[in-house]
PDB file of C-alpha atoms and ligand atoms in Angstrom:
ATOM      1  CA  MET V   1      26.364  96.652 -77.226  1.00 87.00           C
ATOM      2  CA  LYS V   2      25.193  93.790 -75.521  1.00 95.00           C
ATOM      3  CA  PRO V   3      23.461  94.518 -71.864  1.00 97.00           C
ATOM      4  CA  CYS V   4      25.937  93.745 -69.565  1.00 98.00           C
ATOM      5  CA  ILE V   5      24.520  91.357 -66.584  1.00 98.00           C
ATOM      6  CA  ALA V   6      26.766  90.865 -63.069  1.00 98.00           C
ATOM      7  CA  LEU V   7      26.573  87.978 -61.575  1.00 98.00           C
ATOM      8  CA  THR V   8      27.118  86.244 -57.777  1.00 98.00           C
ATOM      9  CA  LYS V   9      29.381  83.601 -57.884  1.00 96.00           C
ATOM     10  CA  GLY V  10      29.256  80.610 -56.313  1.00 92.00           C
ATOM     11  CA  ARG V  11      25.550  78.874 -55.352  1.00 90.00           C
ATOM     12  CA  VAL V  12      23.665  81.586 -56.729  1.00 93.00           C
ATOM     13  CA  GLU V  13      25.574  81.391 -59.869  1.00 95.00           C
ATOM     14  CA  LYS V  14      25.078  77.842 -60.255  1.00 93.00           C
ATOM     15  CA  GLN V  15      21.027  78.174 -59.720  1.00 96.00           C
ATOM     16  CA  PHE V  16      21.058  81.270 -61.740  1.00 97.00           C
ATOM     17  CA  LEU V  17      22.341  78.836 -64.689  1.00 96.00           C
ATOM     18  CA  ASP V  18      19.677  76.487 -64.322  1.00 95.00           C
ATOM     19  CA  TYR V  19      16.544  79.283 -64.580  1.00 96.00           C
ATOM     20  CA  PHE V  20      18.271  81.212 -67.110  1.00 95.00           C
ATOM     21  CA  LYS V  21      18.213  77.928 -69.473  1.00 95.00           C
ATOM     22  CA  ALA V  22      14.359  77.340 -68.306  1.00 94.00           C
ATOM     23  CA  LEU V  23      13.736  80.717 -69.569  1.00 95.00           C
ATOM     24  CA  ASP V  24      15.628  79.599 -72.975  1.00 94.00           C
ATOM     25  CA  TYR V  25      18.932  81.544 -73.234  1.00 95.00           C
ATOM     26  CA  ASP V  26      21.921  80.419 -74.404  1.00 93.00           C
ATOM     27  CA  VAL V  27      23.891  79.051 -71.205  1.00 95.00           C
ATOM     28  CA  GLU V  28      26.265  76.944 -72.700  1.00 95.00           C
ATOM     29  CA  PRO V  29      29.278  79.462 -72.841  1.00 96.00           C
ATOM     30  CA  LEU V  30      28.542  80.241 -69.173  1.00 96.00           C
ATOM     31  CA  ILE V  31      28.982  76.080 -67.783  1.00 93.00           C
ATOM     32  CA  ASN V  32      32.255  75.881 -69.590  1.00 89.00           C
ATOM     33  CA  LYS V  33      33.729  78.870 -69.054  1.00 93.00           C
ATOM     34  CA  GLY V  34      36.329  77.502 -66.453  1.00 93.00           C
ATOM     35  CA  ARG V  35      37.939  80.357 -64.098  1.00 94.00           C
ATOM     36  CA  LYS V  36      37.086  83.172 -66.662  1.00 96.00           C
ATOM     37  CA  LEU V  37      35.358  86.153 -64.723  1.00 97.00           C
ATOM     38  CA  ARG V  38      33.882  87.883 -68.045  1.00 98.00           C
ATOM     39  CA  VAL V  39      31.639  85.923 -70.969  1.00 98.00           C
ATOM     40  CA  GLU V  40      29.643  86.695 -73.634  1.00 97.00           C
ATOM     41  CA  THR V  41      27.016  84.801 -74.470  1.00 96.00           C
ATOM     42  CA  GLU V  42      25.061  85.114 -77.900  1.00 93.00           C
ATOM     43  CA  GLU V  43      22.564  87.888 -75.975  1.00 95.00           C
ATOM     44  CA  PHE V  44      24.419  88.970 -73.160  1.00 97.00           C
ATOM     45  CA  GLN V  45      28.050  89.717 -71.465  1.00 98.00           C
ATOM     46  CA  PHE V  46      28.407  88.329 -68.415  1.00 98.00           C
ATOM     47  CA  VAL V  47      30.626  89.387 -65.778  1.00 98.00           C
ATOM     48  CA  PHE V  48      31.238  87.265 -62.140  1.00 98.00           C
ATOM     49  CA  ALA V  49      31.951  88.574 -58.869  1.00 98.00           C
ATOM     50  CA  LYS V  50      31.105  88.514 -55.478  1.00 97.00           C
ATOM     51  CA  GLY V  51      27.384  89.325 -54.269  1.00 97.00           C
ATOM     52  CA  VAL V  52      28.194  92.799 -53.144  1.00 97.00           C
ATOM     53  CA  ASP V  53      30.860  94.101 -55.687  1.00 98.00           C
ATOM     54  CA  VAL V  54      27.632  92.755 -58.005  1.00 98.00           C
ATOM     55  CA  THR V  55      25.748  96.141 -56.098  1.00 98.00           C
ATOM     56  CA  THR V  56      29.130  98.093 -56.963  1.00 98.00           C
ATOM     57  CA  TYR V  57      29.383  97.172 -60.849  1.00 98.00           C
ATOM     58  CA  VAL V  58      25.560  97.638 -60.990  1.00 98.00           C
ATOM     59  CA  GLU V  59      25.778 101.232 -59.076  1.00 98.00           C
ATOM     60  CA  HIS V  60      27.968 102.407 -60.986  1.00 98.00           C
ATOM     61  CA  GLY V  61      26.801 101.315 -64.181  1.00 98.00           C
ATOM     62  CA  ILE V  62      29.794  99.198 -65.212  1.00 98.00           C
ATOM     63  CA  ALA V  63      26.594  96.294 -65.403  1.00 98.00           C
ATOM     64  CA  ASP V  64      23.548  96.998 -66.407  1.00 98.00           C
ATOM     65  CA  LEU V  65      21.244  94.712 -64.350  1.00 98.00           C
ATOM     66  CA  GLY V  66      22.854  92.376 -61.592  1.00 98.00           C
ATOM     67  CA  ILE V  67      21.742  88.925 -59.781  1.00 98.00           C
ATOM     68  CA  VAL V  68      22.730  88.836 -56.120  1.00 98.00           C
ATOM     69  CA  GLY V  69      20.784  87.649 -53.442  1.00 98.00           C
ATOM     70  CA  GLU V  70      18.577  90.231 -51.522  1.00 98.00           C
ATOM     71  CA  ASP V  71      20.397  89.573 -48.544  1.00 98.00           C
ATOM     72  CA  ILE V  72      23.208  91.750 -49.532  1.00 98.00           C
ATOM     73  CA  LEU V  73      20.488  94.733 -50.806  1.00 98.00           C
ATOM     74  CA  ALA V  74      19.592  94.345 -47.271  1.00 98.00           C
ATOM     75  CA  GLU V  75      23.089  94.674 -45.822  1.00 98.00           C
ATOM     76  CA  PHE V  76      24.492  96.982 -47.835  1.00 98.00           C
ATOM     77  CA  LYS V  77      21.699  99.077 -49.457  1.00 98.00           C
ATOM     78  CA  PRO V  78      23.029  99.934 -52.488  1.00 98.00           C
ATOM     79  CA  ASP V  79      21.705 102.566 -54.843  1.00 98.00           C
ATOM     80  CA  VAL V  80      20.161 100.405 -57.703  1.00 98.00           C
ATOM     81  CA  TYR V  81      17.096  99.399 -58.859  1.00 97.00           C
ATOM     82  CA  SER V  82      15.509  96.008 -56.881  1.00 97.00           C
ATOM     83  CA  LEU V  83      13.189  95.055 -59.479  1.00 97.00           C
ATOM     84  CA  LEU V  84      12.439  91.572 -58.529  1.00 97.00           C
ATOM     85  CA  PRO V  85      12.837  88.345 -56.562  1.00 97.00           C
ATOM     86  CA  LEU V  86      13.930  85.489 -58.342  1.00 97.00           C
ATOM     87  CA  PRO V  87      12.609  81.909 -57.691  1.00 96.00           C
ATOM     88  CA  PHE V  88      16.004  80.761 -56.150  1.00 97.00           C
ATOM     89  CA  GLY V  89      18.803  81.582 -53.430  1.00 97.00           C
ATOM     90  CA  HIS V  90      15.727  81.180 -50.961  1.00 97.00           C
ATOM     91  CA  CYS V  91      17.383  81.868 -47.530  1.00 97.00           C
ATOM     92  CA  ARG V  92      16.501  82.801 -43.927  1.00 98.00           C
ATOM     93  CA  MET V  93      18.571  85.179 -41.761  1.00 98.00           C
ATOM     94  CA  ALA V  94      18.901  83.498 -38.090  1.00 98.00           C
ATOM     95  CA  VAL V  95      20.396  84.199 -34.834  1.00 98.00           C
ATOM     96  CA  ALA V  96      22.458  80.529 -34.085  1.00 98.00           C
ATOM     97  CA  VAL V  97      23.955  79.502 -30.890  1.00 98.00           C
ATOM     98  CA  GLU V  98      25.874  76.541 -30.031  1.00 98.00           C
ATOM     99  CA  LYS V  99      23.755  73.556 -29.587  1.00 97.00           C
ATOM    100  CA  GLY V 100      23.058  72.780 -25.589  1.00 96.00           C
ATOM    101  CA  LYS V 101      24.710  75.899 -24.429  1.00 94.00           C
ATOM    102  CA  GLU V 102      22.787  78.832 -22.517  1.00 91.00           C
ATOM    103  CA  TRP V 103      22.245  82.297 -23.870  1.00 93.00           C
ATOM    104  CA  PRO V 104      24.402  84.369 -21.582  1.00 95.00           C
ATOM    105  CA  ASN V 105      22.922  86.578 -19.134  1.00 94.00           C
ATOM    106  CA  ARG V 106      24.955  89.456 -19.838  1.00 96.00           C
ATOM    107  CA  LYS V 107      25.475  91.739 -22.745  1.00 97.00           C
ATOM    108  CA  ARG V 108      26.309  89.081 -25.661  1.00 98.00           C
ATOM    109  CA  ARG V 109      28.590  89.302 -27.958  1.00 98.00           C
ATOM    110  CA  ILE V 110      27.416  88.486 -31.793  1.00 98.00           C
ATOM    111  CA  ALA V 111      29.586  87.857 -34.809  1.00 98.00           C
ATOM    112  CA  SER V 112      28.360  88.316 -38.348  1.00 98.00           C
ATOM    113  CA  LYS V 113      29.058  89.250 -41.641  1.00 98.00           C
ATOM    114  CA  TYR V 114      26.061  91.186 -41.549  1.00 98.00           C
ATOM    115  CA  THR V 115      27.127  93.935 -38.953  1.00 98.00           C
ATOM    116  CA  ASN V 116      23.825  95.974 -40.086  1.00 98.00           C
ATOM    117  CA  ILE V 117      21.208  93.269 -40.359  1.00 98.00           C
ATOM    118  CA  THR V 118      22.520  92.579 -36.811  1.00 98.00           C
ATOM    119  CA  LYS V 119      22.513  96.211 -35.366  1.00 98.00           C
ATOM    120  CA  GLU V 120      19.050  96.418 -36.786  1.00 98.00           C
ATOM    121  CA  TYR V 121      17.702  93.765 -35.259  1.00 98.00           C
ATOM    122  CA  PHE V 122      18.749  93.480 -32.068  1.00 98.00           C
ATOM    123  CA  ARG V 123      17.791  97.251 -31.780  1.00 98.00           C
ATOM    124  CA  GLN V 124      14.575  96.378 -32.925  1.00 97.00           C
ATOM    125  CA  LYS V 125      14.306  93.994 -29.821  1.00 97.00           C
ATOM    126  CA  GLY V 126      15.321  96.374 -27.127  1.00 97.00           C
ATOM    127  CA  GLU V 127      18.681  94.325 -26.598  1.00 97.00           C
ATOM    128  CA  SER V 128      22.086  95.871 -26.743  1.00 97.00           C
ATOM    129  CA  VAL V 129      25.144  93.396 -27.986  1.00 98.00           C
ATOM    130  CA  ASP V 130      28.973  93.777 -29.079  1.00 98.00           C
ATOM    131  CA  ILE V 131      28.887  92.879 -32.604  1.00 98.00           C
ATOM    132  CA  PHE V 132      32.233  91.025 -34.162  1.00 98.00           C
ATOM    133  CA  LYS V 133      32.472  91.997 -38.374  1.00 98.00           C
ATOM    134  CA  LEU V 134      33.742  88.707 -39.241  1.00 98.00           C
ATOM    135  CA  GLU V 135      33.904  88.151 -42.994  1.00 96.00           C
ATOM    136  CA  GLY V 136      33.219  84.137 -43.666  1.00 94.00           C
ATOM    137  CA  SER V 137      33.317  81.252 -41.583  1.00 97.00           C
ATOM    138  CA  VAL V 138      31.289  82.855 -38.745  1.00 98.00           C
ATOM    139  CA  GLU V 139      29.836  79.285 -37.415  1.00 98.00           C
ATOM    140  CA  LEU V 140      33.329  79.283 -36.000  1.00 98.00           C
ATOM    141  CA  ALA V 141      33.096  82.129 -33.640  1.00 98.00           C
ATOM    142  CA  PRO V 142      30.822  80.594 -31.372  1.00 98.00           C
ATOM    143  CA  ILE V 143      33.207  77.457 -31.309  1.00 97.00           C
ATOM    144  CA  LEU V 144      36.552  79.256 -30.792  1.00 97.00           C
ATOM    145  CA  GLY V 145      34.783  81.451 -28.205  1.00 97.00           C
ATOM    146  CA  LEU V 146      35.073  84.670 -29.568  1.00 98.00           C
ATOM    147  CA  ALA V 147      31.099  85.218 -29.430  1.00 98.00           C
ATOM    148  CA  ASP V 148      27.778  83.874 -27.660  1.00 98.00           C
ATOM    149  CA  GLY V 149      26.286  83.442 -30.995  1.00 98.00           C
ATOM    150  CA  ILE V 150      26.343  84.729 -34.485  1.00 98.00           C
ATOM    151  CA  VAL V 151      23.845  86.512 -37.257  1.00 98.00           C
ATOM    152  CA  ASP V 152      23.991  84.698 -40.866  1.00 98.00           C
ATOM    153  CA  ILE V 153      22.341  83.196 -43.495  1.00 98.00           C
ATOM    154  CA  VAL V 154      20.861  79.638 -43.756  1.00 98.00           C
ATOM    155  CA  GLU V 155      19.699  78.089 -46.676  1.00 96.00           C
ATOM    156  CA  THR V 156      20.113  73.805 -45.942  1.00 96.00           C
ATOM    157  CA  GLY V 157      21.317  74.161 -42.309  1.00 97.00           C
ATOM    158  CA  THR V 158      24.000  71.821 -43.321  1.00 98.00           C
ATOM    159  CA  THR V 159      26.859  74.564 -42.067  1.00 98.00           C
ATOM    160  CA  LEU V 160      25.091  74.537 -38.829  1.00 98.00           C
ATOM    161  CA  LYS V 161      24.652  71.315 -38.147  1.00 98.00           C
ATOM    162  CA  GLU V 162      28.097  70.251 -39.162  1.00 98.00           C
ATOM    163  CA  ASN V 163      29.349  72.791 -36.816  1.00 98.00           C
ATOM    164  CA  GLY V 164      27.188  71.791 -33.820  1.00 98.00           C
ATOM    165  CA  LEU V 165      25.072  74.846 -33.854  1.00 98.00           C
ATOM    166  CA  VAL V 166      21.807  75.282 -33.867  1.00 98.00           C
ATOM    167  CA  VAL V 167      18.840  78.181 -34.889  1.00 98.00           C
ATOM    168  CA  LYS V 168      17.503  80.231 -31.613  1.00 97.00           C
ATOM    169  CA  GLU V 169      15.484  82.908 -33.473  1.00 97.00           C
ATOM    170  CA  GLU V 170      14.845  83.582 -37.838  1.00 97.00           C
ATOM    171  CA  PHE V 171      13.950  86.895 -38.635  1.00 97.00           C
ATOM    172  CA  HIS V 172      14.156  87.617 -42.183  1.00 96.00           C
ATOM    173  CA  GLN V 173      13.061  85.155 -45.543  1.00 98.00           C
ATOM    174  CA  TYR V 174      15.355  86.077 -48.494  1.00 98.00           C
ATOM    175  CA  SER V 175      15.982  85.110 -52.259  1.00 98.00           C
ATOM    176  CA  ALA V 176      17.839  85.913 -55.263  1.00 98.00           C
ATOM    177  CA  ARG V 177      17.010  89.354 -56.795  1.00 98.00           C
ATOM    178  CA  LEU V 178      17.003  90.844 -60.252  1.00 98.00           C
ATOM    179  CA  ILE V 179      18.885  94.309 -59.930  1.00 98.00           C
ATOM    180  CA  ALA V 180      19.471  97.419 -62.263  1.00 98.00           C
ATOM    181  CA  ASN V 181      21.081 100.580 -62.572  1.00 98.00           C
ATOM    182  CA  ARG V 182      18.988 103.530 -63.084  1.00 97.00           C
ATOM    183  CA  SER V 183      20.427 104.938 -65.951  1.00 98.00           C
ATOM    184  CA  SER V 184      20.453 102.069 -67.952  1.00 97.00           C
ATOM    185  CA  LEU V 185      17.135 101.273 -67.624  1.00 95.00           C
ATOM    186  CA  LYS V 186      16.683 104.494 -69.139  1.00 96.00           C
ATOM    187  CA  ILE V 187      19.060 104.768 -71.898  1.00 96.00           C
ATOM    188  CA  LYS V 188      18.859 100.697 -72.828  1.00 96.00           C
ATOM    189  CA  ARG V 189      15.689 100.827 -72.581  1.00 95.00           C
ATOM    190  CA  ASP V 190      14.557  99.450 -75.903  1.00 96.00           C
ATOM    191  CA  VAL V 191      17.183  96.538 -74.858  1.00 96.00           C
ATOM    192  CA  LEU V 192      16.626  95.777 -71.190  1.00 97.00           C
ATOM    193  CA  ALA V 193      13.003  96.003 -71.655  1.00 97.00           C
ATOM    194  CA  PRO V 194      11.987  92.663 -73.402  1.00 96.00           C
ATOM    195  CA  VAL V 195      14.850  90.700 -70.830  1.00 96.00           C
ATOM    196  CA  ILE V 196      13.094  92.260 -67.759  1.00 97.00           C
ATOM    197  CA  GLU V 197      10.188  91.198 -69.000  1.00 96.00           C
ATOM    198  CA  LYS V 198      11.357  87.614 -69.751  1.00 95.00           C
ATOM    199  CA  PHE V 199      12.508  87.360 -65.829  1.00 95.00           C
ATOM    200  CA  GLN V 200       9.414  88.669 -64.610  1.00 92.00           C
ATOM    201  CA  LYS V 201       7.681  86.097 -66.713  1.00 87.00           C
ATOM    202  CA  GLY V 202       9.809  83.091 -65.682  1.00 81.00           C
ATOM    203  CA  GLU V 203       9.970  83.989 -61.803  1.00 69.00           C
ATOM    204  CA  THR V 204       7.943  80.754 -61.071  1.00 63.00           C
ATOM    205  CA  VAL V 205      10.361  78.799 -63.005  1.00 54.00           C
ATOM    206  CA  SER V 206      12.063  76.769 -60.335  1.00 46.00           C
TER     207      SER V 206
HETATM  208  C1  PRP F   1      26.744  81.037 -46.474  1.00 65.78           C
HETATM  209  C2  PRP F   1      26.771  81.469 -45.043  1.00 65.78           C
HETATM  210  C3  PRP F   1      26.921  79.914 -44.158  1.00 65.78           C
HETATM  211  C4  PRP F   1      26.246  78.634 -45.030  1.00 65.78           C
HETATM  212  C5  PRP F   1      24.807  78.440 -44.968  1.00 65.78           C
HETATM  213  O1  PRP F   1      28.736  81.042 -46.644  1.00 65.78           O
HETATM  214  O2  PRP F   1      27.390  82.165 -44.391  1.00 65.78           O
HETATM  215  O3  PRP F   1      27.943  79.699 -43.754  1.00 65.78           O
HETATM  216  O4  PRP F   1      26.692  79.478 -46.538  1.00 65.78           O
HETATM  217  O5  PRP F   1      24.424  77.752 -45.920  1.00 65.78           O
HETATM  218  P1  PRP F   1      23.623  76.389 -45.683  1.00 65.78           P
HETATM  219  O6  PRP F   1      22.792  76.273 -44.552  1.00 65.78           O
HETATM  220  O7  PRP F   1      23.660  75.607 -47.053  1.00 65.78           O
HETATM  221  O8  PRP F   1      24.862  75.208 -44.761  1.00 65.78           O
HETATM  222  P2  PRP F   1      29.222  81.063 -47.787  1.00 65.78           P
HETATM  223  O9  PRP F   1      29.040  79.283 -48.469  1.00 65.78           O
HETATM  224  O10 PRP F   1      28.676  81.737 -48.981  1.00 65.78           O
HETATM  225  O11 PRP F   1      30.765  80.943 -47.225  1.00 65.78           O
HETATM  226  P3  PRP F   1      31.368  82.080 -46.259  1.00 65.78           P
HETATM  227  O12 PRP F   1      31.115  81.593 -44.800  1.00 65.78           O
HETATM  228  O13 PRP F   1      32.978  82.081 -46.682  1.00 65.78           O
HETATM  229  O14 PRP F   1      31.101  83.567 -46.490  1.00 65.78           O
END
């Protein structure tokens, strides 16, 4: 049976396709997949999911390998092998605030999709904050008055800029990573080892 790779939909997906093509793998079925969530290529079965769900499919052995942002691994700490960094999906984790607005001198309110990372960051700074969990479009929170600032990933900076926010502090740099199910690595070693090796060699492909 072909190995199964769970791939994060969206931005990482697009960058992965270029990378995968550069490694000389067949990408045609992936490019022309339309809205399909499962696609087979010559060598692999692919499933497309949100980042956090990619880790769930890999953790439970439904997918042997996964392509996911390191931000997701840092936030949810899934029980998977984090094999290697990939040369795409680069972003920073940052605190951002409304441009020109004072950082208030009281207990601050922070909105984020990444509540664990946020909690840990402010704990290390010795600052107690109120954290509001949002699922997306977190840039809205300071604009609408829900929070004083946000903790979120910044890739190009366009979303912040177009919403009148600026980076106050940056504190982690991430990339996409190749992850693997722990038992698959043992049971399907013969099939997976050459693939992982190819990814290792391709680490520098940009
Ligand atoms: C992420 C992140 C920012 C944006 C940053 O959101 O949460 O909103 O990308 O990227 P940029 O610096 O290149 O503008 P995503 O697009 O994943 O959507 P979401 O807000 O719905 O989570």
